mmCIF file of C-alpha atoms in Angstrom:
data_model
loop_
_atom_site.group_PDB
_atom_site.id
_atom_site.type_symbol
_atom_site.label_atom_id
_atom_site.label_comp_id
_atom_site.label_asym_id
_atom_site.label_seq_id
_atom_site.Cartn_x
_atom_site.Cartn_y
_atom_site.Cartn_z
ATOM 1 C CA UNK A 1 9.568 -26.546 -34.880
ATOM 2 C CA UNK A 2 7.703 -29.536 -33.458
ATOM 3 C CA UNK A 3 8.367 -30.771 -29.944
ATOM 4 C CA UNK A 4 10.939 -33.558 -29.764
ATOM 5 C CA UNK A 5 11.074 -36.339 -27.205
ATOM 6 C CA UNK A 6 13.305 -35.647 -24.198
ATOM 7 C CA UNK A 7 16.920 -36.758 -24.410
ATOM 8 C CA UNK A 8 18.045 -38.707 -21.343
ATOM 9 C CA UNK A 9 21.688 -39.109 -20.356
ATOM 10 C CA UNK A 10 22.457 -41.721 -17.684
ATOM 11 C CA UNK A 11 25.090 -41.152 -15.009
ATOM 12 C CA UNK A 12 27.179 -43.900 -13.427
ATOM 13 C CA UNK A 13 26.994 -42.236 -10.008
ATOM 14 C CA UNK A 14 24.344 -40.104 -8.388
ATOM 15 C CA UNK A 15 24.599 -36.339 -8.862
ATOM 16 C CA UNK A 16 23.183 -33.197 -7.296
ATOM 17 C CA UNK A 17 25.362 -30.498 -8.906
ATOM 18 C CA UNK A 18 24.566 -28.989 -12.302
ATOM 19 C CA UNK A 19 25.358 -25.732 -14.050
ATOM 20 C CA UNK A 20 25.337 -24.284 -17.543
ATOM 21 C CA UNK A 21 28.736 -23.341 -18.959
ATOM 22 C CA UNK A 22 28.255 -19.591 -18.925
ATOM 23 C CA UNK A 23 31.293 -18.621 -21.018
ATOM 24 C CA UNK A 24 30.489 -21.029 -23.870
ATOM 25 C CA UNK A 25 28.791 -19.138 -26.703
ATOM 26 C CA UNK A 26 29.045 -21.655 -29.550
ATOM 27 C CA UNK A 27 27.439 -24.683 -27.915
ATOM 28 C CA UNK A 28 24.707 -25.647 -25.467
ATOM 29 C CA UNK A 29 26.770 -27.158 -22.691
ATOM 30 C CA UNK A 30 26.156 -28.358 -19.138
ATOM 31 C CA UNK A 31 28.505 -29.458 -16.369
ATOM 32 C CA UNK A 32 27.385 -32.183 -13.949
ATOM 33 C CA UNK A 33 29.266 -33.193 -10.795
ATOM 34 C CA UNK A 34 28.854 -36.658 -9.272
ATOM 35 C CA UNK A 35 28.760 -38.028 -5.737
ATOM 36 C CA UNK A 36 30.454 -41.312 -4.916
ATOM 37 C CA UNK A 37 32.006 -42.414 -1.638
ATOM 38 C CA UNK A 38 33.850 -45.419 -3.082
ATOM 39 C CA UNK A 39 35.102 -44.257 -6.489
ATOM 40 C CA UNK A 40 36.698 -41.189 -8.062
ATOM 41 C CA UNK A 41 34.069 -38.594 -8.782
ATOM 42 C CA UNK A 42 33.561 -37.067 -12.198
ATOM 43 C CA UNK A 43 32.645 -33.908 -14.054
ATOM 44 C CA UNK A 44 30.429 -34.800 -17.009
ATOM 45 C CA UNK A 45 30.572 -32.232 -19.817
ATOM 46 C CA UNK A 46 27.357 -32.536 -21.786
ATOM 47 C CA UNK A 47 26.906 -30.911 -25.207
ATOM 48 C CA UNK A 48 23.367 -30.825 -26.547
ATOM 49 C CA UNK A 49 22.935 -30.824 -30.335
ATOM 50 C CA UNK A 50 19.541 -29.148 -30.655
ATOM 51 C CA UNK A 51 19.354 -29.704 -34.421
ATOM 52 C CA UNK A 52 19.619 -33.489 -34.129
ATOM 53 C CA UNK A 53 18.336 -33.776 -30.546
ATOM 54 C CA UNK A 54 21.371 -35.764 -29.391
ATOM 55 C CA UNK A 55 23.980 -35.523 -26.651
ATOM 56 C CA UNK A 56 27.771 -35.531 -26.933
ATOM 57 C CA UNK A 57 29.719 -36.077 -23.746
ATOM 58 C CA UNK A 58 33.122 -35.862 -22.148
ATOM 59 C CA UNK A 59 34.149 -36.993 -18.674
ATOM 60 C CA UNK A 60 36.850 -35.543 -16.420
ATOM 61 C CA UNK A 61 37.986 -36.937 -13.075
ATOM 62 C CA UNK A 62 37.353 -34.983 -9.871
ATOM 63 C CA UNK A 63 39.359 -36.992 -7.361
ATOM 64 C CA UNK A 64 39.015 -34.531 -4.489
ATOM 65 C CA UNK A 65 35.646 -35.804 -3.266
ATOM 66 C CA UNK A 66 31.884 -35.919 -3.820
ATOM 67 C CA UNK A 67 30.562 -32.738 -5.441
ATOM 68 C CA UNK A 68 27.744 -30.769 -3.823
ATOM 69 C CA UNK A 69 27.966 -27.536 -5.807
ATOM 70 C CA UNK A 70 29.474 -26.566 -9.146
ATOM 71 C CA UNK A 71 29.920 -23.180 -10.802
ATOM 72 C CA UNK A 72 31.250 -22.108 -14.196
ATOM 73 C CA UNK A 73 33.403 -19.053 -14.822
ATOM 74 C CA UNK A 74 31.540 -16.331 -16.743
ATOM 75 C CA UNK A 75 34.716 -15.463 -18.667
ATOM 76 C CA UNK A 76 36.732 -18.657 -19.249
ATOM 77 C CA UNK A 77 34.877 -21.779 -20.346
ATOM 78 C CA UNK A 78 37.697 -24.029 -19.135
ATOM 79 C CA UNK A 79 37.535 -22.794 -15.526
ATOM 80 C CA UNK A 80 35.070 -23.970 -12.892
ATOM 81 C CA UNK A 81 34.594 -24.195 -9.143
ATOM 82 C CA UNK A 82 33.389 -27.096 -7.033
ATOM 83 C CA UNK A 83 32.342 -27.502 -3.434
ATOM 84 C CA UNK A 84 33.066 -31.020 -2.300
ATOM 85 C CA UNK A 85 33.197 -33.190 0.805
ATOM 86 C CA UNK A 86 36.324 -34.885 2.032
ATOM 87 C CA UNK A 87 37.384 -36.653 5.224
ATOM 88 C CA UNK A 88 39.886 -34.887 7.459
ATOM 89 C CA UNK A 89 40.880 -36.099 10.950
ATOM 90 C CA UNK A 90 37.990 -38.583 10.950
ATOM 91 C CA UNK A 91 35.376 -35.957 10.125
ATOM 92 C CA UNK A 92 33.764 -34.751 6.941
ATOM 93 C CA UNK A 93 34.542 -31.190 5.847
ATOM 94 C CA UNK A 94 33.205 -29.230 2.891
ATOM 95 C CA UNK A 95 35.921 -27.630 0.762
ATOM 96 C CA UNK A 96 36.030 -25.457 -2.345
ATOM 97 C CA UNK A 97 38.497 -25.150 -5.204
ATOM 98 C CA UNK A 98 39.025 -23.610 -8.636
ATOM 99 C CA UNK A 99 39.843 -26.024 -11.458
ATOM 100 C CA UNK A 100 40.863 -25.926 -15.099
ATOM 101 C CA UNK A 101 39.862 -28.471 -17.698
ATOM 102 C CA UNK A 102 42.712 -30.053 -19.699
ATOM 103 C CA UNK A 103 43.643 -27.969 -22.725
ATOM 104 C CA UNK A 104 42.891 -30.806 -25.151
ATOM 105 C CA UNK A 105 39.664 -32.117 -23.616
ATOM 106 C CA UNK A 106 37.561 -30.912 -26.572
ATOM 107 C CA UNK A 107 39.738 -32.313 -29.353
ATOM 108 C CA UNK A 108 38.341 -35.829 -29.389
ATOM 109 C CA UNK A 109 35.092 -35.408 -27.537
ATOM 110 C CA UNK A 110 32.858 -36.214 -30.493
ATOM 111 C CA UNK A 111 34.980 -38.857 -32.222
ATOM 112 C CA UNK A 112 34.277 -41.755 -29.870
ATOM 113 C CA UNK A 113 31.581 -41.110 -27.268
ATOM 114 C CA UNK A 114 32.827 -43.788 -24.872
ATOM 115 C CA UNK A 115 36.560 -43.023 -24.892
ATOM 116 C CA UNK A 116 36.454 -40.191 -22.365
ATOM 117 C CA UNK A 117 34.372 -42.254 -19.937
ATOM 118 C CA UNK A 118 36.776 -45.214 -20.116
ATOM 119 C CA UNK A 119 39.963 -43.129 -20.021
ATOM 120 C CA UNK A 120 39.000 -39.833 -18.397
ATOM 121 C CA UNK A 121 41.452 -37.010 -17.969
ATOM 122 C CA UNK A 122 41.882 -35.247 -14.644
ATOM 123 C CA UNK A 123 40.997 -31.681 -13.766
ATOM 124 C CA UNK A 124 43.914 -29.370 -13.056
ATOM 125 C CA UNK A 125 43.747 -27.792 -9.603
ATOM 126 C CA UNK A 126 44.315 -24.043 -9.841
ATOM 127 C CA UNK A 127 43.801 -23.046 -6.222
ATOM 128 C CA UNK A 128 41.857 -23.814 -3.083
ATOM 129 C CA UNK A 129 39.234 -21.451 -1.698
ATOM 130 C CA UNK A 130 39.694 -22.627 1.855
ATOM 131 C CA UNK A 131 40.293 -20.467 4.879
ATOM 132 C CA UNK A 132 41.611 -22.352 7.902
ATOM 133 C CA UNK A 133 39.123 -20.541 10.128
ATOM 134 C CA UNK A 134 36.129 -21.491 7.959
ATOM 135 C CA UNK A 135 36.182 -25.142 6.999
ATOM 136 C CA UNK A 136 32.706 -25.849 5.650
ATOM 137 C CA UNK A 137 31.886 -24.180 2.329
ATOM 138 C CA UNK A 138 28.278 -24.350 1.149
ATOM 139 C CA UNK A 139 28.708 -22.767 -2.296
ATOM 140 C CA UNK A 140 30.899 -20.574 -4.495
ATOM 141 C CA UNK A 141 29.342 -17.743 -6.507
ATOM 142 C CA UNK A 142 30.980 -16.138 -9.545
ATOM 143 C CA UNK A 143 30.530 -12.414 -10.153
ATOM 144 C CA UNK A 144 27.643 -12.474 -12.683
ATOM 145 C CA UNK A 145 28.895 -9.874 -15.155
ATOM 146 C CA UNK A 146 32.541 -10.110 -14.265
ATOM 147 C CA UNK A 147 35.794 -11.073 -15.948
ATOM 148 C CA UNK A 148 36.213 -14.240 -13.917
ATOM 149 C CA UNK A 149 38.415 -12.538 -11.331
ATOM 150 C CA UNK A 150 36.056 -12.453 -8.345
ATOM 151 C CA UNK A 151 34.118 -15.130 -6.484
ATOM 152 C CA UNK A 152 32.315 -15.327 -3.174
ATOM 153 C CA UNK A 153 32.393 -18.413 -0.984
ATOM 154 C CA UNK A 154 29.839 -18.949 1.768
ATOM 155 C CA UNK A 155 31.633 -20.843 4.522
ATOM 156 C CA UNK A 156 30.129 -21.431 7.956
ATOM 157 C CA UNK A 157 28.920 -17.966 9.032
ATOM 158 C CA UNK A 158 31.210 -15.972 6.735
ATOM 159 C CA UNK A 159 30.873 -14.619 3.209
ATOM 160 C CA UNK A 160 34.386 -14.414 1.767
ATOM 161 C CA UNK A 161 35.086 -12.234 -1.271
ATOM 162 C CA UNK A 162 38.038 -13.667 -3.192
ATOM 163 C CA UNK A 163 40.231 -12.062 -5.834
ATOM 164 C CA UNK A 164 41.584 -14.584 -8.342
ATOM 165 C CA UNK A 165 45.028 -13.767 -9.696
ATOM 166 C CA UNK A 166 47.691 -15.239 -11.971
ATOM 167 C CA UNK A 167 45.209 -17.044 -14.239
ATOM 168 C CA UNK A 168 43.200 -18.151 -11.196
ATOM 169 C CA UNK A 169 46.163 -19.983 -9.648
ATOM 170 C CA UNK A 170 46.152 -17.675 -6.632
ATOM 171 C CA UNK A 171 43.217 -16.555 -4.517
ATOM 172 C CA UNK A 172 43.261 -13.959 -1.777
ATOM 173 C CA UNK A 173 40.437 -12.849 0.495
ATOM 174 C CA UNK A 174 39.790 -9.165 -0.141
ATOM 175 C CA UNK A 175 36.813 -8.731 2.182
ATOM 176 C CA UNK A 176 34.488 -10.633 4.486
ATOM 177 C CA UNK A 177 31.021 -10.368 5.968
ATOM 178 C CA UNK A 178 29.979 -12.180 9.124
ATOM 179 C CA UNK A 179 26.598 -13.636 9.985
ATOM 180 C CA UNK A 180 25.963 -12.713 13.598
ATOM 181 C CA UNK A 181 23.248 -13.831 15.989
ATOM 182 C CA UNK A 182 22.312 -16.384 18.600
ATOM 183 C CA UNK A 183 23.389 -19.972 18.128
ATOM 184 C CA UNK A 184 25.697 -21.446 15.499
ATOM 185 C CA UNK A 185 24.441 -19.689 12.377
ATOM 186 C CA UNK A 186 25.587 -21.002 8.998
ATOM 187 C CA UNK A 187 24.990 -19.913 5.434
ATOM 188 C CA UNK A 188 23.215 -22.555 3.352
ATOM 189 C CA UNK A 189 22.922 -20.851 -0.050
ATOM 190 C CA UNK A 190 23.264 -17.508 -1.788
ATOM 191 C CA UNK A 191 22.992 -15.534 -5.004
ATOM 192 C CA UNK A 192 25.139 -12.708 -6.358
ATOM 193 C CA UNK A 193 22.862 -10.040 -7.812
ATOM 194 C CA UNK A 194 23.503 -9.030 -11.444
ATOM 195 C CA UNK A 195 22.110 -5.553 -10.671
ATOM 196 C CA UNK A 196 23.593 -2.446 -9.002
ATOM 197 C CA UNK A 197 26.976 -3.070 -10.653
ATOM 198 C CA UNK A 198 27.090 -6.494 -8.994
ATOM 199 C CA UNK A 199 27.412 -4.864 -5.578
ATOM 200 C CA UNK A 200 24.750 -6.868 -3.731
ATOM 201 C CA UNK A 201 24.461 -10.404 -2.418
ATOM 202 C CA UNK A 202 21.515 -12.360 -1.027
ATOM 203 C CA UNK A 203 22.110 -15.225 1.392
ATOM 204 C CA UNK A 204 20.026 -17.815 3.194
ATOM 205 C CA UNK A 205 20.559 -19.247 6.649
ATOM 206 C CA UNK A 206 17.992 -21.483 8.267
ATOM 207 C CA UNK A 207 14.625 -19.759 7.612
ATOM 208 C CA UNK A 208 16.018 -16.248 7.026
ATOM 209 C CA UNK A 209 17.096 -14.325 3.916
ATOM 210 C CA UNK A 210 19.586 -11.477 4.157
ATOM 211 C CA UNK A 211 20.855 -8.889 1.722
ATOM 212 C CA UNK A 212 24.409 -7.563 1.771
ATOM 213 C CA UNK A 213 26.180 -4.555 0.272
ATOM 214 C CA UNK A 214 29.496 -5.887 -1.031
ATOM 215 C CA UNK A 215 31.079 -2.435 -1.010
ATOM 216 C CA UNK A 216 30.819 -2.225 2.770
ATOM 217 C CA UNK A 217 30.174 -5.941 3.488
ATOM 218 C CA UNK A 218 27.257 -4.896 5.667
ATOM 219 C CA UNK A 219 23.698 -6.191 5.904
ATOM 220 C CA UNK A 220 21.109 -4.059 4.097
ATOM 221 C CA UNK A 221 17.922 -6.058 4.673
ATOM 222 C CA UNK A 222 16.734 -9.148 6.494
ATOM 223 C CA UNK A 223 13.639 -11.278 5.955
ATOM 224 C CA UNK A 224 13.204 -13.154 9.223
ATOM 225 C CA UNK A 225 11.166 -16.349 8.902
ATOM 226 C CA UNK A 226 11.016 -15.981 5.129
ATOM 227 C CA UNK A 227 9.982 -19.638 5.063
ATOM 228 C CA UNK A 228 8.531 -21.925 7.685
ATOM 229 C CA UNK A 229 11.468 -24.302 7.256
ATOM 230 C CA UNK A 230 14.973 -24.219 5.761
ATOM 231 C CA UNK A 231 15.474 -21.874 2.793
ATOM 232 C CA UNK A 232 16.935 -23.997 -0.015
ATOM 233 C CA UNK A 233 17.725 -21.542 -2.791
ATOM 234 C CA UNK A 234 17.512 -17.954 -4.044
ATOM 235 C CA UNK A 235 17.538 -16.174 -7.387
ATOM 236 C CA UNK A 236 17.303 -12.579 -8.583
ATOM 237 C CA UNK A 237 15.007 -11.547 -11.409
ATOM 238 C CA UNK A 238 17.457 -10.644 -14.213
ATOM 239 C CA UNK A 239 15.059 -8.068 -15.654
ATOM 240 C CA UNK A 240 13.765 -6.344 -12.512
ATOM 241 C CA UNK A 241 16.441 -5.297 -10.074
ATOM 242 C CA UNK A 242 14.504 -5.462 -6.806
ATOM 243 C CA UNK A 243 12.799 -8.828 -7.198
ATOM 244 C CA UNK A 244 14.022 -12.010 -5.544
ATOM 245 C CA UNK A 245 12.651 -15.567 -5.545
ATOM 246 C CA UNK A 246 13.188 -18.109 -2.772
ATOM 247 C CA UNK A 247 12.205 -21.721 -2.146
ATOM 248 C CA UNK A 248 12.174 -23.721 1.055
ATOM 249 C CA UNK A 249 11.427 -26.988 2.784
ATOM 250 C CA UNK A 250 7.985 -25.617 3.669
ATOM 251 C CA UNK A 251 6.979 -26.552 0.087
ATOM 252 C CA UNK A 252 6.674 -22.927 -1.005
ATOM 253 C CA UNK A 253 8.248 -20.584 -3.533
ATOM 254 C CA UNK A 254 8.036 -16.926 -2.604
ATOM 255 C CA UNK A 255 8.691 -13.751 -4.574
ATOM 256 C CA UNK A 256 9.992 -10.706 -2.741
ATOM 257 C CA UNK A 257 10.436 -7.005 -3.415
ATOM 258 C CA UNK A 258 13.551 -6.289 -1.369
ATOM 259 C CA UNK A 259 12.497 -2.659 -0.926
ATOM 260 C CA UNK A 260 9.616 -3.877 1.253
ATOM 261 C CA UNK A 261 10.201 -7.292 2.790
ATOM 262 C CA UNK A 262 7.313 -7.357 5.240
ATOM 263 C CA UNK A 263 5.289 -9.669 2.994
ATOM 264 C CA UNK A 264 6.098 -11.644 -0.179
ATOM 265 C CA UNK A 265 4.717 -10.319 -3.445
ATOM 266 C CA UNK A 266 3.522 -13.802 -4.381
ATOM 267 C CA UNK A 267 3.613 -17.336 -2.957
ATOM 268 C CA UNK A 268 3.431 -20.631 -4.862
ATOM 269 C CA UNK A 269 2.528 -23.973 -3.272
ATOM 270 C CA UNK A 270 2.482 -26.512 -6.090
ATOM 271 C CA UNK A 271 4.856 -29.322 -5.141
ATOM 272 C CA UNK A 272 5.824 -31.501 -2.211
ATOM 273 C CA UNK A 273 9.388 -30.225 -2.011
ATOM 274 C CA UNK A 274 11.314 -27.370 -3.654
ATOM 275 C CA UNK A 275 15.069 -27.674 -4.117
ATOM 276 C CA UNK A 276 16.126 -24.929 -6.522
ATOM 277 C CA UNK A 277 14.530 -21.816 -7.922
ATOM 278 C CA UNK A 278 15.556 -19.453 -10.698
ATOM 279 C CA UNK A 279 14.172 -16.790 -12.993
ATOM 280 C CA UNK A 280 13.977 -17.334 -16.739
ATOM 281 C CA UNK A 281 15.489 -14.453 -18.698
ATOM 282 C CA UNK A 282 13.116 -14.496 -21.618
ATOM 283 C CA UNK A 283 9.539 -15.166 -20.547
ATOM 284 C CA UNK A 284 7.131 -12.438 -19.472
ATOM 285 C CA UNK A 285 3.766 -13.252 -17.991
ATOM 286 C CA UNK A 286 0.683 -11.004 -18.217
ATOM 287 C CA UNK A 287 0.875 -8.040 -15.899
ATOM 288 C CA UNK A 288 4.648 -7.792 -16.341
ATOM 289 C CA UNK A 289 5.252 -10.766 -14.061
ATOM 290 C CA UNK A 290 8.369 -12.754 -14.873
ATOM 291 C CA UNK A 291 8.321 -16.521 -15.083
ATOM 292 C CA UNK A 292 10.141 -18.524 -12.425
ATOM 293 C CA UNK A 293 10.735 -22.259 -12.386
ATOM 294 C CA UNK A 294 11.891 -24.406 -9.487
ATOM 295 C CA UNK A 295 12.953 -27.955 -8.824
ATOM 296 C CA UNK A 296 11.100 -30.216 -6.488
ATOM 297 C CA UNK A 297 10.745 -33.708 -5.097
ATOM 298 C CA UNK A 298 7.590 -35.390 -6.369
ATOM 299 C CA UNK A 299 6.691 -38.950 -5.406
ATOM 300 C CA UNK A 300 9.809 -41.087 -6.012
ATOM 301 C CA UNK A 301 11.329 -38.916 -8.742
ATOM 302 C CA UNK A 302 13.611 -36.296 -7.186
ATOM 303 C CA UNK A 303 14.337 -33.370 -9.496
ATOM 304 C CA UNK A 304 17.303 -31.531 -8.128
ATOM 305 C CA UNK A 305 18.196 -28.804 -10.563
ATOM 306 C CA UNK A 306 16.901 -27.226 -13.742
ATOM 307 C CA UNK A 307 18.777 -24.980 -16.158
ATOM 308 C CA UNK A 308 17.164 -23.343 -19.188
ATOM 309 C CA UNK A 309 18.597 -21.997 -22.406
ATOM 310 C CA UNK A 310 16.857 -19.851 -24.995
ATOM 311 C CA UNK A 311 18.214 -20.644 -28.465
ATOM 312 C CA UNK A 312 15.368 -19.198 -30.505
ATOM 313 C CA UNK A 313 12.768 -16.493 -29.816
ATOM 314 C CA UNK A 314 10.040 -19.048 -29.120
ATOM 315 C CA UNK A 315 12.025 -22.196 -28.303
ATOM 316 C CA UNK A 316 13.173 -23.338 -24.883
ATOM 317 C CA UNK A 317 15.613 -25.961 -23.681
ATOM 318 C CA UNK A 318 15.045 -27.355 -20.210
ATOM 319 C CA UNK A 319 17.719 -29.427 -18.490
ATOM 320 C CA UNK A 320 16.661 -31.479 -15.478
ATOM 321 C CA UNK A 321 19.009 -33.435 -13.209
ATOM 322 C CA UNK A 322 17.623 -36.206 -11.053
ATOM 323 C CA UNK A 323 19.709 -38.644 -9.008
ATOM 324 C CA UNK A 324 21.383 -40.455 -11.936
ATOM 325 C CA UNK A 325 19.891 -38.986 -15.129
ATOM 326 C CA UNK A 326 20.227 -35.771 -17.086
ATOM 327 C CA UNK A 327 17.025 -35.032 -19.019
ATOM 328 C CA UNK A 328 17.008 -32.450 -21.808
ATOM 329 C CA UNK A 329 13.789 -31.306 -23.412
ATOM 330 C CA UNK A 330 13.641 -28.894 -26.342
ATOM 331 C CA UNK A 331 10.196 -27.472 -27.036
ATOM 332 C CA UNK A 332 8.420 -24.489 -28.506
#
């Protein structure tokens, strides 16, 4: 298959939240969350037709606030989580909620591409993931191999393990872990490990990376000063259970073996700013190294998030989100 030109989808508002729809097996689908202070925000549902290299879209309203993080249920393609900002008592707080897409949102999505944008439906609120004691939620993580019944929210200096019940309309905190230390420590990002029966979590706060055992909610390792500046993102190698990648504002991506965290296994310094990092499931480099790709700011073109799909043994789909464009590139 020859390389096709990238497909670019323009957004009405700026966006920094993107995820692949994990539970969708019949289509290549992305969810994008927008950020607008003046207008109702939106969830853009983007289907990529890799045979014709075109995009089909649907738009749903997210009236709760500007979206900073979005996550898709691994079990139910209609369910998602968002972390969003809203104003409360003259201050901005970061909240989290579980939502369901309307039952009929797919029925007319490909008949008239502009209809959903002009007359968007609204997401159905299933439940909030807010604890009155922890008001600022950085992200919500779904259990990687789960049935869509467990999520973790990182709020202030607490990791809250939630059980979702009654078709996700009720959420109860089943366990918590607390980040302790000097000053006002806050979680900034995290990743739920797909290994060890999904019993481990990695988190970032300031320049440190910490590992947690979810069975005891206790810390199992700590990488102090993992980066010279703020740690932006983390990801576990899906094929090798002890390997973790991190990126930070020090313009570096580092690879760690969590069994020995004294020094990184490898460090990359290729771009002016790294925003997100992740491992690709399907690419092996010589020497059994596994490929990792990250997002970065370069010149005036900020790339915030990349998601990859593997549709064929040698073909790759890369999805890049900048401020107001979604760029999809299918290549071999």
